[in-house]
Tab-separated table of C-alpha atoms and ligand atoms in Angstrom:
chain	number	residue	atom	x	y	z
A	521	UNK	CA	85.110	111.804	115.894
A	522	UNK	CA	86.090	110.009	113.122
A	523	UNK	CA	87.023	106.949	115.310
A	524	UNK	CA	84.442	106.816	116.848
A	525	UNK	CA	82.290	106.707	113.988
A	526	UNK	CA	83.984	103.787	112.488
A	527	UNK	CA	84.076	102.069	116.267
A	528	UNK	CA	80.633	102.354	116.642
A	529	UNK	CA	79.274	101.406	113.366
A	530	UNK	CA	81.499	98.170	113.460
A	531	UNK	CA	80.247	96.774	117.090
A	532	UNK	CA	76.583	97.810	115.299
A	533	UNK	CA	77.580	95.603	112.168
A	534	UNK	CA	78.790	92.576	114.618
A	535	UNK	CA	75.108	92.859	116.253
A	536	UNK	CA	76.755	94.386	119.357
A	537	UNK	CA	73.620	96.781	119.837
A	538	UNK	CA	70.505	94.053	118.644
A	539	UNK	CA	69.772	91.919	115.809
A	540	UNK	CA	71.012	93.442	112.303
A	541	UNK	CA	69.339	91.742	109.283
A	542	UNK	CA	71.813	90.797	105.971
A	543	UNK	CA	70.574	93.923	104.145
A	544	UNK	CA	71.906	96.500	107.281
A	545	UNK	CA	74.571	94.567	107.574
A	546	UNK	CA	75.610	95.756	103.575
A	547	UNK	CA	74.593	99.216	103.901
A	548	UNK	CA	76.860	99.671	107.583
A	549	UNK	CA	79.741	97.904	105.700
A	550	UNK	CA	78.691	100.935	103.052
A	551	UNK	CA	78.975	103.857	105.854
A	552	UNK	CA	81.972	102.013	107.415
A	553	UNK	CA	83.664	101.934	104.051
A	554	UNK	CA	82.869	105.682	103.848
A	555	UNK	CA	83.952	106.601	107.091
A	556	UNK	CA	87.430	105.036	106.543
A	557	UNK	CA	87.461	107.232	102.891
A	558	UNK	CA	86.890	110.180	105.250
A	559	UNK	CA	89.306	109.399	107.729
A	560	UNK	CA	91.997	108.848	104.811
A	561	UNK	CA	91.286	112.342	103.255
A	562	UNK	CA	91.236	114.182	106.540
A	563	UNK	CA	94.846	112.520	107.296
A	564	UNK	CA	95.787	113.473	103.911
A	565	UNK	CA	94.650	117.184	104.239
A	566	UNK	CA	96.332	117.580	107.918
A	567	UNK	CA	99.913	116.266	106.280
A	568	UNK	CA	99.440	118.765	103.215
A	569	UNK	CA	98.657	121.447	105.440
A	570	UNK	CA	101.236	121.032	107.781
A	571	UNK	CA	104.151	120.434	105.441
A	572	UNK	CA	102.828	123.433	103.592
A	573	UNK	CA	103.049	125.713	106.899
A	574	UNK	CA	106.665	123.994	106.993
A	575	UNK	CA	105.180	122.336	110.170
A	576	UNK	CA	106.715	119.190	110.000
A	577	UNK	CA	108.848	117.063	112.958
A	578	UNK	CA	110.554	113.871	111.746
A	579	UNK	CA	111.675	111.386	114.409
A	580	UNK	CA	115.047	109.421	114.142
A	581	UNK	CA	115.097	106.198	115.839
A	582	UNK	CA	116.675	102.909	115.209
A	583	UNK	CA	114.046	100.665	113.536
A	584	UNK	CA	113.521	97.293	111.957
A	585	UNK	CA	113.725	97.407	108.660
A	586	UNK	CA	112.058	93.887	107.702
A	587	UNK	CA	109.441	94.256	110.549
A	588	UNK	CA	108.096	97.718	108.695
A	589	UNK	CA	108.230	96.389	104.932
A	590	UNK	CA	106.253	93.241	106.377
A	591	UNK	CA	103.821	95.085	108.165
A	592	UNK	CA	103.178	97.152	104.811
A	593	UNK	CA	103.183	93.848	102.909
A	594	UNK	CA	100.800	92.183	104.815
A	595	UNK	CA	98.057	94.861	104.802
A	596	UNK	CA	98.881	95.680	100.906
A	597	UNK	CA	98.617	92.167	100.267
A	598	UNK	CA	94.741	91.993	100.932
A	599	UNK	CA	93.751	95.137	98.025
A	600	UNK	CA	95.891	93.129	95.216
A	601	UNK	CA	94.233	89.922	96.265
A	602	UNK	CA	91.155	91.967	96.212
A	603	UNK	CA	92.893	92.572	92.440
A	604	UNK	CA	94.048	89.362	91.706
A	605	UNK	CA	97.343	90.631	91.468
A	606	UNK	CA	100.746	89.490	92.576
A	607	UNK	CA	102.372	91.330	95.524
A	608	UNK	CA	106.344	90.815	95.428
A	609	UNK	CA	108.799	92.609	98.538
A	610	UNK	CA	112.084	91.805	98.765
A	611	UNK	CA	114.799	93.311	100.705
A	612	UNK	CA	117.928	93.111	98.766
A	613	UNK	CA	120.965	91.652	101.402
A	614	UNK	CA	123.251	94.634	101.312
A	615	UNK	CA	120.354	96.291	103.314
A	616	UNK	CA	121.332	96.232	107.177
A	617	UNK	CA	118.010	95.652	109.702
A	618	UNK	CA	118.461	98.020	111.663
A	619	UNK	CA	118.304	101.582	110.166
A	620	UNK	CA	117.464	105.257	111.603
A	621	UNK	CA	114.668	107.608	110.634
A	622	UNK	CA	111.124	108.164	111.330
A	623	UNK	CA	109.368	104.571	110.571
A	624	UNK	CA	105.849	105.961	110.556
A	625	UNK	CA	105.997	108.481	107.717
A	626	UNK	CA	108.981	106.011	105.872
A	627	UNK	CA	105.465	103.510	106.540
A	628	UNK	CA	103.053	105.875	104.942
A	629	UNK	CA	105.552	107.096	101.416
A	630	UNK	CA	105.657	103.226	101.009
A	631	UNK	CA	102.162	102.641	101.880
A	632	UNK	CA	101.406	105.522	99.950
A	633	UNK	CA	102.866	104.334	96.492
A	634	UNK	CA	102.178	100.953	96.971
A	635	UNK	CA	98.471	101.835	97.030
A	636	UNK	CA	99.077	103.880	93.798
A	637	UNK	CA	100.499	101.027	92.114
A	638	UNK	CA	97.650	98.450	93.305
A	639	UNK	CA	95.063	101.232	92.250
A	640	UNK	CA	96.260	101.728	88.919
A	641	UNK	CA	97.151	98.133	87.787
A	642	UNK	CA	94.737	96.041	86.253
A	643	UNK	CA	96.751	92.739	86.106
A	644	UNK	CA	100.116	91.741	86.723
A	645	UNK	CA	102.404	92.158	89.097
A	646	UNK	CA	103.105	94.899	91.834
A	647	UNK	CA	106.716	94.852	93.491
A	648	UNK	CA	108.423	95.972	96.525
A	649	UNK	CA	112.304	96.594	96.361
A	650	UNK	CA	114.154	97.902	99.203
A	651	UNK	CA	118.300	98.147	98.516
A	652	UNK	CA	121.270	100.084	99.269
A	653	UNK	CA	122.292	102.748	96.493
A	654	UNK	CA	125.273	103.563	96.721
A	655	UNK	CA	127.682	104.034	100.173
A	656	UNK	CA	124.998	106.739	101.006
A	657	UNK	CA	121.725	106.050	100.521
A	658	UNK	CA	119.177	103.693	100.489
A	659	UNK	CA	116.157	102.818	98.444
A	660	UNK	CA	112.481	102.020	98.480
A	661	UNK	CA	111.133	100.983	94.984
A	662	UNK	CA	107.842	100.202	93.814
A	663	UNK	CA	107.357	99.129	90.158
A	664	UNK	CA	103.862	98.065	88.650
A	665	UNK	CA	102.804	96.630	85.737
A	666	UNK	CA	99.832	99.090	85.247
A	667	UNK	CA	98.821	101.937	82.368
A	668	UNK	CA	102.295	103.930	82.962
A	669	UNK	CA	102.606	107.347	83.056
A	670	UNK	CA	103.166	110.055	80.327
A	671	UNK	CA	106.020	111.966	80.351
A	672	UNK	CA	104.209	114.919	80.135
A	673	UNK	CA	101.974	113.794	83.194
A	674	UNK	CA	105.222	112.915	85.393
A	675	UNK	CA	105.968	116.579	85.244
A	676	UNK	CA	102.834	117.452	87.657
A	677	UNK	CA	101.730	114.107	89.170
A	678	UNK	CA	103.685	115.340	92.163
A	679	UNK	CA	101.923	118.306	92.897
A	680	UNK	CA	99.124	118.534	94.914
A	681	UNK	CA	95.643	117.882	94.010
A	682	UNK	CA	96.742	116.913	90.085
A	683	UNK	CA	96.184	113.438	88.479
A	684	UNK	CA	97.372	112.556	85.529
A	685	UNK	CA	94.317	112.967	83.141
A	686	UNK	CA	92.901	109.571	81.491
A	687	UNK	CA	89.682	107.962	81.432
A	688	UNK	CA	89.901	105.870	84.117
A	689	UNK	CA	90.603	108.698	86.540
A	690	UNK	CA	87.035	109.104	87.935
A	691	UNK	CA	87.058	105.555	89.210
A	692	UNK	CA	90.229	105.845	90.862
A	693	UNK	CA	88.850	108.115	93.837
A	694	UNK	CA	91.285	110.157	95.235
A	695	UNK	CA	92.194	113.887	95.474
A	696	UNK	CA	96.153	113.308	94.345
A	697	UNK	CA	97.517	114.364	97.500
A	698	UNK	CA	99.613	111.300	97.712
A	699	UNK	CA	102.047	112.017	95.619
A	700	UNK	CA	102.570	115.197	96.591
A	701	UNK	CA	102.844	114.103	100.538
A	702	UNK	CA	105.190	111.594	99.378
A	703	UNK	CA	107.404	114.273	97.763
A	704	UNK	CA	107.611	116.795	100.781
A	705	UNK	CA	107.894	114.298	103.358
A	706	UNK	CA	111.149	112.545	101.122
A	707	UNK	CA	112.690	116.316	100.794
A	708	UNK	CA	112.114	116.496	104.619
A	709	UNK	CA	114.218	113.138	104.716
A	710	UNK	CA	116.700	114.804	102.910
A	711	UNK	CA	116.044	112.169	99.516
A	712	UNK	CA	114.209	112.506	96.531
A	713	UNK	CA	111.714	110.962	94.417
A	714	UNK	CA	112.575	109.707	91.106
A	715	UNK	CA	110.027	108.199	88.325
A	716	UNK	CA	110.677	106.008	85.859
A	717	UNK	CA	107.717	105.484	83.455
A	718	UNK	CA	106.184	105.602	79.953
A	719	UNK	CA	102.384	105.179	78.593
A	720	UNK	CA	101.634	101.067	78.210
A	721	UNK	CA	105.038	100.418	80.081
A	722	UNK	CA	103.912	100.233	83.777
A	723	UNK	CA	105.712	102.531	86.378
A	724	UNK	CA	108.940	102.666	89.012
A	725	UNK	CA	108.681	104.968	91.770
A	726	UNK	CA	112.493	105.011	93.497
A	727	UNK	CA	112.780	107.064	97.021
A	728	UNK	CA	116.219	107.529	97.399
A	729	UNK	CA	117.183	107.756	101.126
A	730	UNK	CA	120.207	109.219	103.125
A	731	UNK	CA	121.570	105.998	105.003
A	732	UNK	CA	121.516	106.373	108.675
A	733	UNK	CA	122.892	103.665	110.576
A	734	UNK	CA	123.344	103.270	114.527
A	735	UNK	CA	126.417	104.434	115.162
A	736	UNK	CA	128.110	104.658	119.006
A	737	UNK	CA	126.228	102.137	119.907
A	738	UNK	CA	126.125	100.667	123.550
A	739	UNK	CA	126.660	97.311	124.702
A	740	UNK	CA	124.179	96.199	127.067
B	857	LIG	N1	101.583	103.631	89.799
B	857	LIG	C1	100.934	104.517	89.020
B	857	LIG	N2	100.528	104.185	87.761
B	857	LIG	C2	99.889	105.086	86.979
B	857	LIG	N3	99.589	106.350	87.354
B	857	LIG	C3	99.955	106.730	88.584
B	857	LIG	C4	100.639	105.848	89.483
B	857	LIG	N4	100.884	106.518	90.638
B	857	LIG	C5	100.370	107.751	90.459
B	857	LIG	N5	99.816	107.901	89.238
B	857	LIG	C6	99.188	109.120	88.696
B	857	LIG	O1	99.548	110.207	89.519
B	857	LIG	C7	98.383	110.840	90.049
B	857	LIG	C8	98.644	111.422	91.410
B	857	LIG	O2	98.816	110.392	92.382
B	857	LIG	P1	98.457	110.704	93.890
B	857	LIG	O3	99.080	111.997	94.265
B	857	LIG	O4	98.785	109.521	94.722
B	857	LIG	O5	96.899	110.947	93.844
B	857	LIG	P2	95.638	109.964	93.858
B	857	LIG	O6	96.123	108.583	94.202
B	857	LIG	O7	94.746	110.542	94.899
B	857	LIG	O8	95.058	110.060	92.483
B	857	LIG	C9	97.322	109.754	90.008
B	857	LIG	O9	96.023	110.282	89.991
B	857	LIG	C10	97.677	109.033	88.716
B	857	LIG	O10	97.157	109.745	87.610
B	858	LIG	MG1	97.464	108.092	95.666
């Protein structure tokens, strides 16, 4: 339903159904922006709930690497322009391109603490860094250069519906699922979650990833 709110308010806003005048056109950009809020939460409720019931099924296939950091990139890119802040990826060589896991949900932790970082950075610079840890694992990194986080605060940012309590919270709409999603889903993957942060210092969020690589693989 949620689609189909959003798919019919946009052909209304591109005049689809009649003439819209300037001021509709602002206050359907209003309900689409809403609608998209909605759609958001609901996803983010669903994933709690399920990983909470322990209902949870990970794919493993062979992906591109590159192609899925780009594709997160490019959409990220627009909210820190939005920002006016920088938006770095890079993809250190000892990565290989083709890895194994499920791309979607390795998509949405990176998504997910990208658009943390964006959210909580005034100025400066937000970075992607994806890299091989050791012979094991791999790594996605995201490091801002936003308010940091207390010490105190890392201890429950990752549980769900808690945000780390500062002024600025109410304008920074969300429930604080995110983190918590991020968390489960990483355990699921068999990694962890590590935070590296302090008040005024901005803050690294390192997923630390069992390395599966295509292995018997078929000449064709
Ligand atoms: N990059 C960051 N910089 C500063 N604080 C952060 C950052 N990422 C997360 N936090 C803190 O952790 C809390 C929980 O994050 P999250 O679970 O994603 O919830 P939400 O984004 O809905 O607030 C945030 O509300 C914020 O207080
Ligand atoms: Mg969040």
């Amino acid at each position: 339903p949620l689609g189909s709110i959003l798919g019919y308010t946009e052909l209304f806003k591109e005049g689809v159904y009649g003439p819209v005048t300037p001021q509709q056109v602002e206050i359907i950009k209003k309900v689409i922006d809403s609608a998209y809020y909605l759609t958001n939460l609901v996803d983010e409720l669903l994933d709690q709930a399920q990983m909470e019931a322990g209902r949870i099924n990970l794919a493993t296939i062979s992906f591109n690497l590159p192609k899925m950091i780009s594709r997160v990139y490019d959409k990220m890119a627009i909210l820190a322009q939005q920002k006016n802040l920088t938006l770095l990826s890079e993809i250190d060589a000892n990565m290989p391109d083709t890895i194994i896991g499920d791309e979607k949900r390795l998509q949405q932790i990176l998504v997910n603490l990208v658009n943390n970082a964006i959210k909580f950075t005034t100025s400066g610079t937000v970075k992607i860094f994806v890299y091989r840890a050791d012979e094991a694992r791999w790594a996605m990194q995201v490091s801002d250069t936003g308010p940091g986080i207390s010490a105190e605060a890392q201890t429950y940012i990752f549980d769900s519906f808690r945000q780390a309590e500062n002024v600025t919270t109410r304008e920074h709409a969300g429930f604080g699922l995110g983190l918590s999603i991020v968390k489960q889903l990483t355990a699921h993957m068999g990694g962890e979650v590590i935070v590296d942060s302090a008040l005024r210092k901005g803050s690294v969020f390192t997923v630390l990833l069992p390395l599966t690589l295509q292995k018997d693989v078929k000449d064709e």
